Short mmCIF file of N, CA, C and O in Angstrom, two decimals:
data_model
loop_
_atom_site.label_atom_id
_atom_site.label_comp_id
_atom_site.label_asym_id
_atom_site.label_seq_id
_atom_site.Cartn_x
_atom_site.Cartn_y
_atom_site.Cartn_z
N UNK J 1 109.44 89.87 94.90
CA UNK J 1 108.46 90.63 95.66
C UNK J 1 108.31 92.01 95.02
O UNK J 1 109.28 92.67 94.64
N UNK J 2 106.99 92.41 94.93
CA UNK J 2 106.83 93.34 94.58
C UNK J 2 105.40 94.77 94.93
O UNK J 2 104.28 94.34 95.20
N UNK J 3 105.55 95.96 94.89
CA UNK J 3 104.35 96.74 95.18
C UNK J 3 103.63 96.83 94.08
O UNK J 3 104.07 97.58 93.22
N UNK J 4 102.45 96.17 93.81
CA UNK J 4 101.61 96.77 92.40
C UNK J 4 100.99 97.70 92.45
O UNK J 4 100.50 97.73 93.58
N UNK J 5 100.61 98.78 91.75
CA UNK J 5 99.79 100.19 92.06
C UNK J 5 98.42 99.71 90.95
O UNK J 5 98.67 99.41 89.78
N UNK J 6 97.19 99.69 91.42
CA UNK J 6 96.19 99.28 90.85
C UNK J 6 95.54 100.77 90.73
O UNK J 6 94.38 100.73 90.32
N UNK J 7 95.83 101.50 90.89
CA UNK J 7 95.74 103.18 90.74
C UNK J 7 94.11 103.37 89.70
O UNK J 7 92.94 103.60 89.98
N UNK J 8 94.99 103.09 88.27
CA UNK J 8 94.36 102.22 87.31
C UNK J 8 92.75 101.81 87.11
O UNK J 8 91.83 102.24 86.42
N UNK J 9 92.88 100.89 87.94
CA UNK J 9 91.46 99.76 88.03
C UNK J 9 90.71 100.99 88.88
O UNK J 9 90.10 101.81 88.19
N UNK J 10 90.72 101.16 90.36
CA UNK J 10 90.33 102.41 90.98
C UNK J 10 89.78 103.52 89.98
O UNK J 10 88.59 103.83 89.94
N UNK J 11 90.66 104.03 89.25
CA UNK J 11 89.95 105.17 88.42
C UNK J 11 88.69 104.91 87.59
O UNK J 11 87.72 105.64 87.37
N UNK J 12 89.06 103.26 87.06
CA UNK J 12 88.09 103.10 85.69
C UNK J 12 86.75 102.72 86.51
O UNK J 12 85.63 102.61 86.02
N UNK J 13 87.19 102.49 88.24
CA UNK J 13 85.66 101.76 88.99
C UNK J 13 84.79 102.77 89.21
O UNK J 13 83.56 102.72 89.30
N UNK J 14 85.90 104.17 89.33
CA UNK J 14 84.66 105.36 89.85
C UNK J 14 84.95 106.36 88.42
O UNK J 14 84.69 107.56 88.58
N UNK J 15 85.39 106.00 87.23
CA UNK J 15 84.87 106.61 86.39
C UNK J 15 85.48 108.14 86.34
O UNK J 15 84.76 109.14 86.32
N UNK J 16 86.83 108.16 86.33
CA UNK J 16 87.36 109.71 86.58
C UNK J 16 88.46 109.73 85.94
O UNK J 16 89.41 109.07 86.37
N UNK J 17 88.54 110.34 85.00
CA UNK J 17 90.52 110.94 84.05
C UNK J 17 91.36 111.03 85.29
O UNK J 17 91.31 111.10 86.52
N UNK J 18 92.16 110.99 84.24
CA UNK J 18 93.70 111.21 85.02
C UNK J 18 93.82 112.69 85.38
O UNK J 18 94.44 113.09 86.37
N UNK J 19 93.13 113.52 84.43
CA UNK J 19 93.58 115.13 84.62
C UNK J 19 92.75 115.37 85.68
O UNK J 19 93.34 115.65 86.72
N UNK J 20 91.45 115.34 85.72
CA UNK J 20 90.52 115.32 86.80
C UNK J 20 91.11 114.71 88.36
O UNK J 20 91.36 115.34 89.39
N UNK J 21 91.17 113.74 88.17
CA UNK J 21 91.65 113.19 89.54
C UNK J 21 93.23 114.14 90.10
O UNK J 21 93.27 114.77 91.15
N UNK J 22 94.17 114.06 89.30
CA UNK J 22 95.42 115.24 89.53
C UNK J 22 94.80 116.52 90.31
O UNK J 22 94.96 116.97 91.44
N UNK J 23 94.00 116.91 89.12
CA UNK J 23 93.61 118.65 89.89
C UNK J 23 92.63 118.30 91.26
O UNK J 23 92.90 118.89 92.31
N UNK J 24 91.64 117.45 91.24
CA UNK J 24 91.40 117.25 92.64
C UNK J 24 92.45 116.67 93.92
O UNK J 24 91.95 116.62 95.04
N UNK J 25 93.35 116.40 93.82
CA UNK J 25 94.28 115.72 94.42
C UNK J 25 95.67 116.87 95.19
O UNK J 25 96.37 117.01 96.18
N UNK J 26 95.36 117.43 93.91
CA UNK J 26 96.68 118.98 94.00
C UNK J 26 98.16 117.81 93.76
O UNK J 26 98.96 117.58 94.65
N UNK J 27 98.21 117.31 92.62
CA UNK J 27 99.36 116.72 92.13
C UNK J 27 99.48 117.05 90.62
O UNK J 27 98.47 117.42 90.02
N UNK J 28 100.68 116.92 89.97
CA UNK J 28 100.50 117.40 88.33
C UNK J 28 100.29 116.01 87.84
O UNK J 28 100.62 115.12 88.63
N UNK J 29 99.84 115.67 86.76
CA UNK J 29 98.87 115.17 85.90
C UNK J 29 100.34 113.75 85.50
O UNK J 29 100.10 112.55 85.58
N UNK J 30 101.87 114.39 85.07
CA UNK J 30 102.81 113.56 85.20
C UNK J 30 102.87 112.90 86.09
O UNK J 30 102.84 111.67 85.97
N UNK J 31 103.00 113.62 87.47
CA UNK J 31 103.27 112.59 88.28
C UNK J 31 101.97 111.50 89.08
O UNK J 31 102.32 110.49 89.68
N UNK J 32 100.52 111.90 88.97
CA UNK J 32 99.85 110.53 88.68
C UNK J 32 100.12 109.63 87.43
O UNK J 32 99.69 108.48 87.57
N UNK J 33 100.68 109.86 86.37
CA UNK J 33 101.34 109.04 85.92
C UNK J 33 102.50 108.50 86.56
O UNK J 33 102.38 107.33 86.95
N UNK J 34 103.50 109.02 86.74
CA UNK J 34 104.52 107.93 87.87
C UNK J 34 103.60 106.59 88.14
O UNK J 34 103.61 105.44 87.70
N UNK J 35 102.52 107.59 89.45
CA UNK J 35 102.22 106.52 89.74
C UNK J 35 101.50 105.45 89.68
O UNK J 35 101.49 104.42 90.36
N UNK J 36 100.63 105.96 88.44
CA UNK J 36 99.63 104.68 88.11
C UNK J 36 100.34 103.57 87.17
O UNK J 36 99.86 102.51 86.77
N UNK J 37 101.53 104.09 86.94
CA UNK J 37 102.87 103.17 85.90
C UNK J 37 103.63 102.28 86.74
O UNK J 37 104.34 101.38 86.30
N UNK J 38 103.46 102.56 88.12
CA UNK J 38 104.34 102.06 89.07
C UNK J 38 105.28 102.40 88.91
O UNK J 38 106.01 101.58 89.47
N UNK J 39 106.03 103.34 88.35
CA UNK J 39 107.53 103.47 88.40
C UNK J 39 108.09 104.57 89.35
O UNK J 39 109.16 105.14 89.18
N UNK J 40 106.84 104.86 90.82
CA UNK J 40 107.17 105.53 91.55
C UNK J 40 107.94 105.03 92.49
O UNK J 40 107.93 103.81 92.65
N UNK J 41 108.72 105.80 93.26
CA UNK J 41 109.74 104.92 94.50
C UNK J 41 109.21 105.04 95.36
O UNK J 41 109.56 104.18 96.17
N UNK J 42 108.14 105.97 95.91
CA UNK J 42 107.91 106.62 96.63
C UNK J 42 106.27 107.05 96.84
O UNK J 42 105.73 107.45 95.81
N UNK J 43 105.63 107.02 97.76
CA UNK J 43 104.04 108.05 97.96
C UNK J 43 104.00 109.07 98.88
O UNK J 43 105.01 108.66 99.46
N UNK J 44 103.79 109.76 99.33
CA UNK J 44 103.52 110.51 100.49
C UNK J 44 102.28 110.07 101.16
O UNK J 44 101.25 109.87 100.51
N UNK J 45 102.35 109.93 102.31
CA UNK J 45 101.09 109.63 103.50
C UNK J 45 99.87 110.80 102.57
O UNK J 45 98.86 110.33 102.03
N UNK J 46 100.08 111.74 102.54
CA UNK J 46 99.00 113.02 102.32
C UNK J 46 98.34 112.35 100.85
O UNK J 46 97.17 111.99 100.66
N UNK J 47 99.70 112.31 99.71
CA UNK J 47 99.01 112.10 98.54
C UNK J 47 98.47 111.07 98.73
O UNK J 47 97.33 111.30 98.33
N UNK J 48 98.50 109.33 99.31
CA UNK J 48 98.18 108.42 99.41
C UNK J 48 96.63 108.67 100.24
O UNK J 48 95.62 108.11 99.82
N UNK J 49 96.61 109.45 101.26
CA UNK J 49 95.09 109.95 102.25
C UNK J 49 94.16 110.96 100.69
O UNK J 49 92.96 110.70 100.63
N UNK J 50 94.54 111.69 99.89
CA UNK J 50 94.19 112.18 99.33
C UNK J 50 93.63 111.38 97.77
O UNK J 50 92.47 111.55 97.38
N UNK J 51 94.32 110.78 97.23
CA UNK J 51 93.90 109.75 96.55
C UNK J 51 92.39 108.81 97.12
O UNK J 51 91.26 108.73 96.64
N UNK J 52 92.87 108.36 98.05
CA UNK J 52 91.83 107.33 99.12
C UNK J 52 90.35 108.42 99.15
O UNK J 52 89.26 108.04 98.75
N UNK J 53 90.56 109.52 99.61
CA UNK J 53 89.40 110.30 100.03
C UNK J 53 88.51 110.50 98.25
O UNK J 53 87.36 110.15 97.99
N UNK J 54 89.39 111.07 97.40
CA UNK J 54 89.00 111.39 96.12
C UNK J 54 88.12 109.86 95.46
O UNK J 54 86.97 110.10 95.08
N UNK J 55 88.46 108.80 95.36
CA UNK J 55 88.45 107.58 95.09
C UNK J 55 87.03 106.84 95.96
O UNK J 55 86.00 106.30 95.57
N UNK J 56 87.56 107.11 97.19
CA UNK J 56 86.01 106.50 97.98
C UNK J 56 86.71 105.35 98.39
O UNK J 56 85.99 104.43 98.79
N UNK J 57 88.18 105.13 98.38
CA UNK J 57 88.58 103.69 98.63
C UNK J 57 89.57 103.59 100.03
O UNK J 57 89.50 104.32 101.02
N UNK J 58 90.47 102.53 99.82
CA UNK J 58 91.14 102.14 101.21
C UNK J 58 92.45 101.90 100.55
O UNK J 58 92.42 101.13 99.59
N UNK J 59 93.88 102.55 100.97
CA UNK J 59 95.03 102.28 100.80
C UNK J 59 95.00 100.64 99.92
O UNK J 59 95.10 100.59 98.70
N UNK J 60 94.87 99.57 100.68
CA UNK J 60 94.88 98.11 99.94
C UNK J 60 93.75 98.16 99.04
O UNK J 60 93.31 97.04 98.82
N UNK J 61 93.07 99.18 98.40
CA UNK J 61 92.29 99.02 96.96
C UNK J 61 93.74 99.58 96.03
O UNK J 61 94.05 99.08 94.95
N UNK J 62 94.42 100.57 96.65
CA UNK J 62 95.31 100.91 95.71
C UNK J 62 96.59 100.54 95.21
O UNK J 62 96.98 100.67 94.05
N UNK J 63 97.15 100.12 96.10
CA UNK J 63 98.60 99.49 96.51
C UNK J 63 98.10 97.55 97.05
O UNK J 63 97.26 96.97 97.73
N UNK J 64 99.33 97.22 96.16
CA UNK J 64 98.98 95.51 96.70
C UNK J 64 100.13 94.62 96.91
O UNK J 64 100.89 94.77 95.95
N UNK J 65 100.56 93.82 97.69
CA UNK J 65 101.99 93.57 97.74
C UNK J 65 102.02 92.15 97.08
O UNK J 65 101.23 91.32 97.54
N UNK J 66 102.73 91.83 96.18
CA UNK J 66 102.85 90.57 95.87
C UNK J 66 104.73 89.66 95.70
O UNK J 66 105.79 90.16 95.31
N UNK J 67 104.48 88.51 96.10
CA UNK J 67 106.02 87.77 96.27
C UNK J 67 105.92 87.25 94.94
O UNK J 67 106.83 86.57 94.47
#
């Protein structure tokens, strides 16, 4: 079982860098890497609402659970 972070696909659908999306987000540019690598342990409710709002999307566009 596992969390996939499609972070990724999201960015390339609405067409936005990694640095861009960070500074709109108020996160550093590394750690959207964390998490578009999945090798985060962790999201915060805020960064996860903040992502979603920036994006135009819904928590399950970003995060996906698979067994």
């Amino acid at each position: 079982m596992e969390i996939l972070v499609n972070l990724d696909v999201m960015m390339a659908k609405r067409k936005i860098s990694g640095g861009e999306l960070a500074e709109r987000v108020g996160i550093t540019p590394a750690n959207l890497s964390i998490l578009k690598t999945g090798k985060a342990k962790a999201i915060r409710f805020s960064t996860l609402m903040a992502l979603c709002h920036e994006l135009n999307c819904q928590p399950g566009d970003i995060l996906e659970f698979r067994e």
